[in-house]
Coordinates of C-alpha atoms and ligand atoms in Angstrom, one line a residue:
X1 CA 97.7 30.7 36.1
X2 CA 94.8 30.2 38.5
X3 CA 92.0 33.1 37.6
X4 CA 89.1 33.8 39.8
X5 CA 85.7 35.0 38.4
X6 CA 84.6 39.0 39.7
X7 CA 80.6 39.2 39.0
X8 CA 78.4 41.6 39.7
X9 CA 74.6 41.1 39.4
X10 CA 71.8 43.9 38.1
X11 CA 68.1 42.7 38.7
X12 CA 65.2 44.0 37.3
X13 CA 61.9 43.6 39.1
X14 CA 58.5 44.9 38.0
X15 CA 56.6 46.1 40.8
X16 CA 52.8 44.5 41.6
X17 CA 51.2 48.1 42.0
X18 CA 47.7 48.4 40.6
X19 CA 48.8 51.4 38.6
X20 CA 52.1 52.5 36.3
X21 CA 55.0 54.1 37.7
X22 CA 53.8 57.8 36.6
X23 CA 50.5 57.5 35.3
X24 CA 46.9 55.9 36.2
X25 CA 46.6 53.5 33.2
X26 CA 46.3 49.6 35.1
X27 CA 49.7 47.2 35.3
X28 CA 48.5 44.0 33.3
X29 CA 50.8 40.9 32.6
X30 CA 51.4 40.9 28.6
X31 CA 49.6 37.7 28.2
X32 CA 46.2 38.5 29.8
X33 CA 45.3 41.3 28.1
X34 CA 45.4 42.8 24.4
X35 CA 48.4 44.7 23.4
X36 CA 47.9 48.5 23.9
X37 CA 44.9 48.1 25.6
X38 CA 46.4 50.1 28.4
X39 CA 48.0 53.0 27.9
X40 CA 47.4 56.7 28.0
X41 CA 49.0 60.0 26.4
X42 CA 50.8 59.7 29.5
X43 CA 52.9 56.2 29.2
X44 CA 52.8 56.9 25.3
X45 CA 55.2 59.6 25.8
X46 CA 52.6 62.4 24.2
X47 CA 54.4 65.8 24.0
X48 CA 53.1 68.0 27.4
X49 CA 52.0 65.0 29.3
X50 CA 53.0 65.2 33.3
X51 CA 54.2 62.7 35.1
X52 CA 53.0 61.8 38.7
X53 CA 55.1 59.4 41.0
X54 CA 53.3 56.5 42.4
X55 CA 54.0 56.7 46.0
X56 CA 53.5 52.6 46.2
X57 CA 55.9 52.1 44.0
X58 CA 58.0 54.1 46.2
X59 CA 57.1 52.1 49.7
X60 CA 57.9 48.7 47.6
X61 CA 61.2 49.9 46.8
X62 CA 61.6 51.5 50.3
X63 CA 60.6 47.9 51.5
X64 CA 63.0 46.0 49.4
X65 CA 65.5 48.4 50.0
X66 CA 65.2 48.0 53.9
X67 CA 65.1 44.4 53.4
X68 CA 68.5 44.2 52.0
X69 CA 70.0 46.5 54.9
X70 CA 70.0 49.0 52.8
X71 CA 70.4 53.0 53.8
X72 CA 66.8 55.1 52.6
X73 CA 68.5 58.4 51.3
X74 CA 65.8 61.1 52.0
X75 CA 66.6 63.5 49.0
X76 CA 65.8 61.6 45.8
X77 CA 65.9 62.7 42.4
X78 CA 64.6 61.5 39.4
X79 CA 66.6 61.2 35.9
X80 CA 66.4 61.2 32.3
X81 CA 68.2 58.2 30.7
X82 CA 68.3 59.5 26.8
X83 CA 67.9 56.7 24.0
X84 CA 66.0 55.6 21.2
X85 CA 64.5 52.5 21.1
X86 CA 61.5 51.3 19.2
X87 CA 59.8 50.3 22.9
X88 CA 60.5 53.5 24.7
X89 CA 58.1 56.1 22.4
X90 CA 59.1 58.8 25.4
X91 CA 62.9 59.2 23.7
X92 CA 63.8 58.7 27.3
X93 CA 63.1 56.8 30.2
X94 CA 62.8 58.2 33.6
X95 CA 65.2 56.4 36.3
X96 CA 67.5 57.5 38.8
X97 CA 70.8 57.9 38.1
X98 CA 72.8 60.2 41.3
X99 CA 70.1 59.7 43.8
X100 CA 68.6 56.5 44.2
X101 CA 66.0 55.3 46.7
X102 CA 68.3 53.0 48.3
X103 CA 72.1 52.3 48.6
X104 CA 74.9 50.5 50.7
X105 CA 73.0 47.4 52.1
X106 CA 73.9 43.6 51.7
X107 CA 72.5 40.0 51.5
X108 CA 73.9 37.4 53.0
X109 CA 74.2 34.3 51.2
X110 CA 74.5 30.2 52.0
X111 CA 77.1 28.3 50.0
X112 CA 78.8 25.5 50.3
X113 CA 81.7 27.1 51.4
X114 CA 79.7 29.0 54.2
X115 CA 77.6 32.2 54.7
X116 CA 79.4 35.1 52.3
X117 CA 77.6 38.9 52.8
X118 CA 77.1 40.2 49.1
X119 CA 77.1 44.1 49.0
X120 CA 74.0 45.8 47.7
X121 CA 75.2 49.4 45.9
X122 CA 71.8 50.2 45.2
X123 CA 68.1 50.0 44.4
X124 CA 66.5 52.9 42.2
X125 CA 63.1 53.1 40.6
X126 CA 62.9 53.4 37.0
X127 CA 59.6 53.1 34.8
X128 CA 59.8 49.2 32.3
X129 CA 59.9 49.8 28.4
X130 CA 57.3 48.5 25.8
X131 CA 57.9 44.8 24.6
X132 CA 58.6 43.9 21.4
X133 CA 57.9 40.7 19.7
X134 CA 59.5 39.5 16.3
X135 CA 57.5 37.8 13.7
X136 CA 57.5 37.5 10.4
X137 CA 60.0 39.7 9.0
X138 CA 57.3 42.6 11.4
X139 CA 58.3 43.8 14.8
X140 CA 55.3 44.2 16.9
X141 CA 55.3 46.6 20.1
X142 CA 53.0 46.5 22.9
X143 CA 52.7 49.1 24.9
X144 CA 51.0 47.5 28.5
X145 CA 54.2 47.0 29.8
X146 CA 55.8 50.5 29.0
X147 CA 55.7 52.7 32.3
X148 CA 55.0 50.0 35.0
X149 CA 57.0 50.4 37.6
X150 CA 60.1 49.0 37.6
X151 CA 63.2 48.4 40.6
X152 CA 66.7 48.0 39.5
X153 CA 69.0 46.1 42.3
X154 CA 72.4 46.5 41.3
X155 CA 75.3 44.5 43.7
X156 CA 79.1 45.0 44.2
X157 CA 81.1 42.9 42.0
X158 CA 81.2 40.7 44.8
X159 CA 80.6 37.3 43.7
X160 CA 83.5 35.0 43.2
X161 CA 81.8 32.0 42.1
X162 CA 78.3 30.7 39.8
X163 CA 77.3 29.1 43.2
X164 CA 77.3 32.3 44.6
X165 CA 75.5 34.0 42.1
X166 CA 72.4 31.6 42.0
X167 CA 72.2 31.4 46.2
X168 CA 72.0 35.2 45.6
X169 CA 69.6 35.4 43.1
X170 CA 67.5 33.0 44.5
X171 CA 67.5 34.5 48.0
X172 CA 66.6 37.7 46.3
X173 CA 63.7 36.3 44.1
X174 CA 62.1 34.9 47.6
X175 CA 62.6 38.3 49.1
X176 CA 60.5 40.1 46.8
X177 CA 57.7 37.4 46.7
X178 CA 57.8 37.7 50.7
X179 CA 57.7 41.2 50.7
X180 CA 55.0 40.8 47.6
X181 CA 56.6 43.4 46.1
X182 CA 57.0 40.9 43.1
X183 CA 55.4 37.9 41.7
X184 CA 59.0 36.0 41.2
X185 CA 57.3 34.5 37.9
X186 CA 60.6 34.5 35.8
X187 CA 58.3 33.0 32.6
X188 CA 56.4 35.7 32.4
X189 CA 60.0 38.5 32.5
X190 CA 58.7 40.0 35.7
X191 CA 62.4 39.3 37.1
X192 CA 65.1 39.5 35.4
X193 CA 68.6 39.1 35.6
X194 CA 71.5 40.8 33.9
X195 CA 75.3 39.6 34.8
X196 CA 78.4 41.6 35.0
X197 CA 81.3 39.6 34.5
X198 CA 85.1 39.4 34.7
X199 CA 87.9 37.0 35.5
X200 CA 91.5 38.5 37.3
X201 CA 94.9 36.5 38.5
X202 CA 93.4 34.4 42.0
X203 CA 94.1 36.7 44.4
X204 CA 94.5 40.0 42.6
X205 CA 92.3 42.8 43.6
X206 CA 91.6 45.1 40.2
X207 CA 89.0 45.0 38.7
X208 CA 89.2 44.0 34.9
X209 CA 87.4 44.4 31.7
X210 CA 83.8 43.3 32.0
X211 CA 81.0 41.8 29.5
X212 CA 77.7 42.5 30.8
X213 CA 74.9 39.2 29.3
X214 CA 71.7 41.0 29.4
X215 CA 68.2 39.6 29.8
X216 CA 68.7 36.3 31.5
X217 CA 65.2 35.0 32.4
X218 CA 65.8 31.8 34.7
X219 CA 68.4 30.7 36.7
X220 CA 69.7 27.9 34.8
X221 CA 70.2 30.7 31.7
X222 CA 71.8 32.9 34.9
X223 CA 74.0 29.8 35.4
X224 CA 74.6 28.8 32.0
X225 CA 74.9 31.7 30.6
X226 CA 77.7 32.6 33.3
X227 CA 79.4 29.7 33.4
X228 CA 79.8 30.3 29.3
X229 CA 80.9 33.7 29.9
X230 CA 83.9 32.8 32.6
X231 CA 84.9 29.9 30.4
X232 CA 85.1 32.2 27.7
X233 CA 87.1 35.0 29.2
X234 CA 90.0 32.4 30.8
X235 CA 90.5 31.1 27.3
X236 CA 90.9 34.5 25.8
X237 CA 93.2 35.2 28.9
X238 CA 95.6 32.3 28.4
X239 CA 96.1 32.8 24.7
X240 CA 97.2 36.5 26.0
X241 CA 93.8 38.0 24.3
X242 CA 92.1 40.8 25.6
X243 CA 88.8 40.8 26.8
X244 CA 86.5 43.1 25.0
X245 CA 83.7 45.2 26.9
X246 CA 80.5 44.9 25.8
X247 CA 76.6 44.0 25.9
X248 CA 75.8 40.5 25.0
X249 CA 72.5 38.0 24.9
X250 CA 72.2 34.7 25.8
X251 CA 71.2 31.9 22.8
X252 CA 69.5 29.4 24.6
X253 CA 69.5 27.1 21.7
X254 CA 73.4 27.9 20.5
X255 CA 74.3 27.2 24.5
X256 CA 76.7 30.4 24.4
X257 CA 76.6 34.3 24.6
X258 CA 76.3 36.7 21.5
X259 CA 77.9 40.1 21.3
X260 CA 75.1 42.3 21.1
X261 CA 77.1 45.9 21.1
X262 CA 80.0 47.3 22.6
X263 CA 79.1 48.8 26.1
X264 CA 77.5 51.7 26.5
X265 CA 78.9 54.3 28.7
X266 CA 76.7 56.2 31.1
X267 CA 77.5 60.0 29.6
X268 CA 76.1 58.2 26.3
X269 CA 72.8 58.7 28.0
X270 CA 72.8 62.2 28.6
X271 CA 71.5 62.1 32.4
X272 CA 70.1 65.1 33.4
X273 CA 67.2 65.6 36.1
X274 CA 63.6 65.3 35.4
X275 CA 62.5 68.4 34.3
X276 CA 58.7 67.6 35.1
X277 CA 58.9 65.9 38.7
X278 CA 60.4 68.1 41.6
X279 CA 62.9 66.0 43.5
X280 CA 61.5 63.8 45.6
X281 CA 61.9 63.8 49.6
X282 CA 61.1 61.4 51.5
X283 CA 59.6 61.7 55.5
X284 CA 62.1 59.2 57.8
X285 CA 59.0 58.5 60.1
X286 CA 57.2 57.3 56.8
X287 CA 60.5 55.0 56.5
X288 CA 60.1 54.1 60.2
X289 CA 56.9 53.0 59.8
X290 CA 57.7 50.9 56.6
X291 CA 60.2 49.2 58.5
X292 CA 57.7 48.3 61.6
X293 CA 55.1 46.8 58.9
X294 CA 57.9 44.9 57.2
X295 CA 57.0 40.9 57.4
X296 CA 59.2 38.3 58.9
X297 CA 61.7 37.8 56.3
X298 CA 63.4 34.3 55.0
X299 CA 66.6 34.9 57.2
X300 CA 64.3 36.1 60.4
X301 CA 61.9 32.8 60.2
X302 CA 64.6 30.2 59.8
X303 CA 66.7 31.6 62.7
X304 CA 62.9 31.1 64.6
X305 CA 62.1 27.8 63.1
X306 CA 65.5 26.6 64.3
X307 CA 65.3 28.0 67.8
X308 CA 61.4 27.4 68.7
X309 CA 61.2 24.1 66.4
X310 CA 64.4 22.3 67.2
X311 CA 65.4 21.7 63.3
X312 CA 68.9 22.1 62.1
X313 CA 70.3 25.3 59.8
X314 CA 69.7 23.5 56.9
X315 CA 66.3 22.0 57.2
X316 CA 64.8 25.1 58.5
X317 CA 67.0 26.8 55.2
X318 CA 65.4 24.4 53.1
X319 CA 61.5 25.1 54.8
X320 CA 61.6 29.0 54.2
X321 CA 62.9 29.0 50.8
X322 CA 59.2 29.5 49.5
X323 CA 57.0 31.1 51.8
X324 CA 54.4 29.3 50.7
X325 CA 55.4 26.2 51.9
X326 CA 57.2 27.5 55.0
X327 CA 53.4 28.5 56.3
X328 CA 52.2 25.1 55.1
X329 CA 54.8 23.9 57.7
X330 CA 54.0 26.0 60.5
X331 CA 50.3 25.6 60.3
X332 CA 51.0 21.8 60.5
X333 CA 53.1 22.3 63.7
X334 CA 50.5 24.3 65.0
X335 CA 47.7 21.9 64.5
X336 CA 49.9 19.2 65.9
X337 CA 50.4 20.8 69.1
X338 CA 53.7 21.3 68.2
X339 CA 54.6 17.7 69.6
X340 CA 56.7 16.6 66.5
X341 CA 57.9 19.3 64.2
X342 CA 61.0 17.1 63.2
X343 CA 58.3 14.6 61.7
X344 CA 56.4 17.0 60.0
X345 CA 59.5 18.6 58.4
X346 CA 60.3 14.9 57.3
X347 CA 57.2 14.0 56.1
X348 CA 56.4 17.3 54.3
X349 CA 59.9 17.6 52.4
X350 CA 60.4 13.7 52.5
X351 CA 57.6 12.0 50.8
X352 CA 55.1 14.7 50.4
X353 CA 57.7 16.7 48.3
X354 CA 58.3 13.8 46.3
X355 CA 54.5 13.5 45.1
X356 CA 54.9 17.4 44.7
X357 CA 57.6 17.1 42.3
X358 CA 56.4 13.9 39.9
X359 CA 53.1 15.9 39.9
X360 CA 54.3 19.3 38.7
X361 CA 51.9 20.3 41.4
X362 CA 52.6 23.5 43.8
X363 CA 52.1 23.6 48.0
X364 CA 49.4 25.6 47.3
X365 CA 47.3 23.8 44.9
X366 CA 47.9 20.4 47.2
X367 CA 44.4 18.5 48.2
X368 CA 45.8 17.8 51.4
X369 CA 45.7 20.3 53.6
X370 CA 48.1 21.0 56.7
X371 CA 45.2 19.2 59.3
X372 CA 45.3 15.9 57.4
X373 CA 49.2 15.6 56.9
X374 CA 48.8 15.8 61.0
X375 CA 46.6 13.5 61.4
X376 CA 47.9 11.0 59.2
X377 CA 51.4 11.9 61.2
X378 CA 49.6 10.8 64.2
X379 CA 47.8 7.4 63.0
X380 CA 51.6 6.0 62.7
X381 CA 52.6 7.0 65.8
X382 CA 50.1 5.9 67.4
X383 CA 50.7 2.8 65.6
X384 CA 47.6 2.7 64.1
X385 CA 49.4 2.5 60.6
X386 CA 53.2 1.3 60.2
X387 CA 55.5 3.7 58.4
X388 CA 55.2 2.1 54.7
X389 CA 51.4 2.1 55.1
X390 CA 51.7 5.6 56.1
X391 CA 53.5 6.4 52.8
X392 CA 50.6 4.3 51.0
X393 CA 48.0 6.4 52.8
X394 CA 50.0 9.6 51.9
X395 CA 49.7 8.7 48.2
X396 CA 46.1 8.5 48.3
X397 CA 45.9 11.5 50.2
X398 CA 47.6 13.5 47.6
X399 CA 45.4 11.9 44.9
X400 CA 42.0 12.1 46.8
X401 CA 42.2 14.8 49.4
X402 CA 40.4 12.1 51.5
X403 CA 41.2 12.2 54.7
X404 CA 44.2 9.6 56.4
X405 CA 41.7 8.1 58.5
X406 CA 38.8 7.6 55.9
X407 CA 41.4 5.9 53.7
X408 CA 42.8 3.3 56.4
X409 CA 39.5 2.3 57.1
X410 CA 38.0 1.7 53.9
X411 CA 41.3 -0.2 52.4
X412 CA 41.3 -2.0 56.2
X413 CA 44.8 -0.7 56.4
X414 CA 45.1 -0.6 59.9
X415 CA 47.6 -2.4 61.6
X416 CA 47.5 -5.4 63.2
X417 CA 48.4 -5.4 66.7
X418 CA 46.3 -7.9 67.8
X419 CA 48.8 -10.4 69.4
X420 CA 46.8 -13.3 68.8
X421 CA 46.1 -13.0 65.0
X422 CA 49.6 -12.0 65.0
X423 CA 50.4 -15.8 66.7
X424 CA 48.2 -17.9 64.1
X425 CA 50.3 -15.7 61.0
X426 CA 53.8 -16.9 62.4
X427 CA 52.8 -20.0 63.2
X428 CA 51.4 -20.7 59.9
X429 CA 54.8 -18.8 58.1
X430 CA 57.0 -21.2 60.2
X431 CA 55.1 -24.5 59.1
X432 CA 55.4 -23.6 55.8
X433 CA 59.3 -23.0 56.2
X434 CA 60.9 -26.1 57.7
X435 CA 64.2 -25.8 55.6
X436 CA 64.7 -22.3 57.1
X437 CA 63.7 -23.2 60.9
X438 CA 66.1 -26.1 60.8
X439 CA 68.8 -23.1 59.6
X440 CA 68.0 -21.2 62.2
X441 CA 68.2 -23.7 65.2
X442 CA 71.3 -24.7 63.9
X443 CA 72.9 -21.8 64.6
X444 CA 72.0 -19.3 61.4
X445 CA 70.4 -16.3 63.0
X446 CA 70.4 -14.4 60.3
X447 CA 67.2 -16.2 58.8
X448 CA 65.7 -14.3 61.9
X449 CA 65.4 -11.5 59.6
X450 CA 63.9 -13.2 56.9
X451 CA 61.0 -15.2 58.8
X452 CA 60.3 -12.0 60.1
X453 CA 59.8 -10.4 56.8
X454 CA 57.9 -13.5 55.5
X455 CA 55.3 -12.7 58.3
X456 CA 54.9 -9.0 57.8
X457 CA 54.4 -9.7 53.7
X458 CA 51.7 -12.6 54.7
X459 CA 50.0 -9.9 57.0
X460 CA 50.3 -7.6 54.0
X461 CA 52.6 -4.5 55.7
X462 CA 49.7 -5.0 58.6
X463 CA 51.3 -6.2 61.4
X464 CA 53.3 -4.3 64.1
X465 CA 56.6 -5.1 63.2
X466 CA 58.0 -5.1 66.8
X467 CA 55.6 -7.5 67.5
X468 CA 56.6 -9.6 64.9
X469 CA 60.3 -9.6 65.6
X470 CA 59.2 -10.9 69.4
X471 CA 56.5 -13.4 68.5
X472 CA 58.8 -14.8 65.9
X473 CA 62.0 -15.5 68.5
X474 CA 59.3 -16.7 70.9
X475 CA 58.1 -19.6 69.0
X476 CA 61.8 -20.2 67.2
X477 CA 62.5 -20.3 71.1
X478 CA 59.8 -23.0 71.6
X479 CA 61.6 -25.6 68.9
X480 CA 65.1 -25.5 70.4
Ligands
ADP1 P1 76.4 50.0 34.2 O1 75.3 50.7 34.9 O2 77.1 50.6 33.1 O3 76.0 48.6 33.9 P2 77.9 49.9 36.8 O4 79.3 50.5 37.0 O5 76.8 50.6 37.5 O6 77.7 49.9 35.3 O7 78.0 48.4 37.2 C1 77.0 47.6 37.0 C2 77.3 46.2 37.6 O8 78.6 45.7 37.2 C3 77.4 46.3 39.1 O9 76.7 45.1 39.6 C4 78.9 46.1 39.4 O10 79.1 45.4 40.6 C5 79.4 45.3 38.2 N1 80.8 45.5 37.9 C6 81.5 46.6 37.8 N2 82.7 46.4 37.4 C7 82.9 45.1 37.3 C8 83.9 44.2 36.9 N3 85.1 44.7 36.6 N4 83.7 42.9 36.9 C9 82.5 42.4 37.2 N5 81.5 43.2 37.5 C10 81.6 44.5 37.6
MG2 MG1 74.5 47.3 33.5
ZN3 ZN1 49.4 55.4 31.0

């Protein structure tokens, strides 16, 4: 029997506010600062402490919200989510549970099978736990983290395939870090994925038994760890065995998922509103005005880059993945005039990429800025500099920050168009070559190509190779 997968994704994303979700005390990554060196009775969860909400927290998750079409329900209400946990000293963390911030939106996703619209059920607000770290037989909490602000982005079990799944999440991670809402740094936990998974008949439309594999921190453990899962399931379903729901982790070094526990139900949380916040209402002309500061988003700039720029779908797709580097590309265009954006984009994710990659080196920590790509653009076509010496100067470039034209000149790179020096360099390839002359007058043409290349390795990549091709047939022309 043919199965198809049925996945639904929840994403956790800590918010980059100054302060915690309901207190003052600073949001610090875990590695910058001591353990517990901010907190207050507040995020400690001392008895009689009072909450406040952060009301940035609040616009970021409006903002993310009406980034992923989503509606902005006006009467909010916060919950208590009941467990014990060595990280959460409160007994409880506060969330939303009936009322969240957001719900009923959609992302639209690119696979290779075509644009697919994922829905979006909702987006609520919760406050992150403590971390713990186990060492040494000792587990060892710190506290920084407990309280920061924290948005939950739960989908429809929508997805019907792993490729699915990582153009989502990936679409999503670049939302946030447009939006700056979030730092999209998946090392550091700041975003994290947790998948909801099932597998029914092709076709079918219930919904079966789920496993839900908690705490993925990349997308190749999303992947993996997914893949695993599906694989997993189908085998239990052909030998007829039943699928059992519950919470599981990822071992990155076993390759597979571990049961963890059976699946908690949400009345085993004991929901009940926030005793000390009063719900929460928020102003639809504060929403409005959210909306009119929202930035060009990934979807908005590649429909732009495609109609103002001339590039296809898929190269402007490919430019405003990372923001970072789809303003590196506009800046270029601008500088330029905008004469030649398809030769920017090909240069940029061509070569420039390349030395990106084998360095391990960001757009934004490049030493060559958006000016001098341009201007080395315009040395070869002008014709100043042939397209392999271009690539030479490029590599320089990327080592030096020295600008395209500083480098041609000082290696003498430029190219040789000087019809005369061109002359005395074919004449002096042909005398030494009588073997492959005689070929060629006797009817081989092919060694055309050769002589020709003869001639642009004695000029050392220098000359024009137009030129060469012409002068070449000329004096071949001569001997007949
Ligand atoms: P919980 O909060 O207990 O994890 P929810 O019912 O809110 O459960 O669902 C969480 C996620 O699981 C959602 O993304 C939802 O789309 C997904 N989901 C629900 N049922 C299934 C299923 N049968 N197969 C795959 N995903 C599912
Ligand atoms: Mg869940
Ligand atoms: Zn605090």
């Amino acid at each position: 029997m043919d199965y198809e997968p049925v996945i639904g994704l929840e994403v956790h994303a800590e918010l980059l506010t100054h302060s915690k979700m309901f207190c003052g005390c600073a949001v610090v990554m875990s590695d910058g600062e001591p353990p517990n060196s901010h907190v207050c009775p507040v995020c400690l969860g001392m008895p009689g402490m009072l909450p406040v909400i952060n009301q940035r927290a609040v616009e970021m998750t409006i903002m993310t919200g009406l980034a992923l079409n989503c509606t902005i329900e006006a009467f909010n209400v916060f919950a208590r989510k009941n467990y014990f946990y060595p990280d959460l000293p409160k007994g409880y963390q506060i969330s939303q549970y009936e009322f969240p911030l957001c719900s009923n939106g959609w992302l639209e996703v690119e696979t290779s099978q075509g644009a697919k619209r994922i829905g979006i059920r909702r987006v609520h607000l919760e406050e992150d736990t403590g971390k713990s770290t186990h060492a040494g037989g000792k587990s060892l909490i710190d506290f920084n983290r407990g309280g920061v602000p924290l948005m939950e982005i739960v989908t429809e079990p929508d997805f019907r395939s792993v490729e699915e799944v990582q153009a989502y999440a990936t679409k999503l991670r670049a939302i946030v870090r447009y939006l700056d809402v979030n730092s999209g740094d998946m090392e550091k936990g700041v975003i994290r994925f947790e998948a909801n998974i099932s597998i029914r008949p092709a076709g079918s439309t219930e919904l079966n038994t789920r496993t839900e594999v908690k705490n993925l921190n990349s997308f190749r453990a999303l992947v993996r760890a997914t893949e695993y899962e599906l694989a997993r399931q189908q085998k239990l379903a052909e030998r007829g065995e039943r699928v059992v729901q519950q919470t599981m982790g990822w071992d990155e070094d076993r390759n597979a998922t571990v049961p963890q526990r059976s699946k908690e139900q949400a009345h085993d949380y004991r929901y009940f509103p926030e005793p000390d916040l009063p719900p929460l209402v928020i102003d639809p002309a504060w929403v409005e005005s959210i909306k009119a500061s929202l930035p060009e988003l990934p979807d908005a700039k590649r429909d732009r880059f495609v109609r103002d720029y001339g590039l296809s779908r898929g190269d402007a797709e490919l430019l405003v993945a990372e923001k970072a580097v789809a303003d590196y590309y506009e800046a270029a265009v601008q500088q330029s005039g905008a004469k030649n954006p398809k030769a920017i984009f090909n240069w940029l994710t061509g070569e420039l990429f390349r030395y990106m990659n084998d360095a391990g080196v960001s757009i934004e920590a490049i030493k060559i800025t958006p000016q001098s790509l341009v201007e080395l653009i315009e040395l070869v076509e002008a014709g100043t500099i042939n397209v392999n010496t271009g690539k030479r100067v490029l590599a320089d470039m990327f080592k030096t920050g020295e600008p395209a034209k500083s480098i041609v000149e000082a290696k003498g790179l430029g190219q040789i168009s000087d019809m005369g020096a061109i002359e005395a360099i074919v004449q002096k390839v042909l005398a030494a070559n009588p073997g492959e002359v005689a070929k060629y007058l006797g009817g081989k043409e092919t060694v055309l190509g050769w002589l020709v290349g003869q001639v642009m390795k004695e000029s050392r990549g220098k000359a024009n190779p137009g030129a060469v091709q012409e002068i070449v047939r000329k004096q071949l022309a001569a001997r007949k």
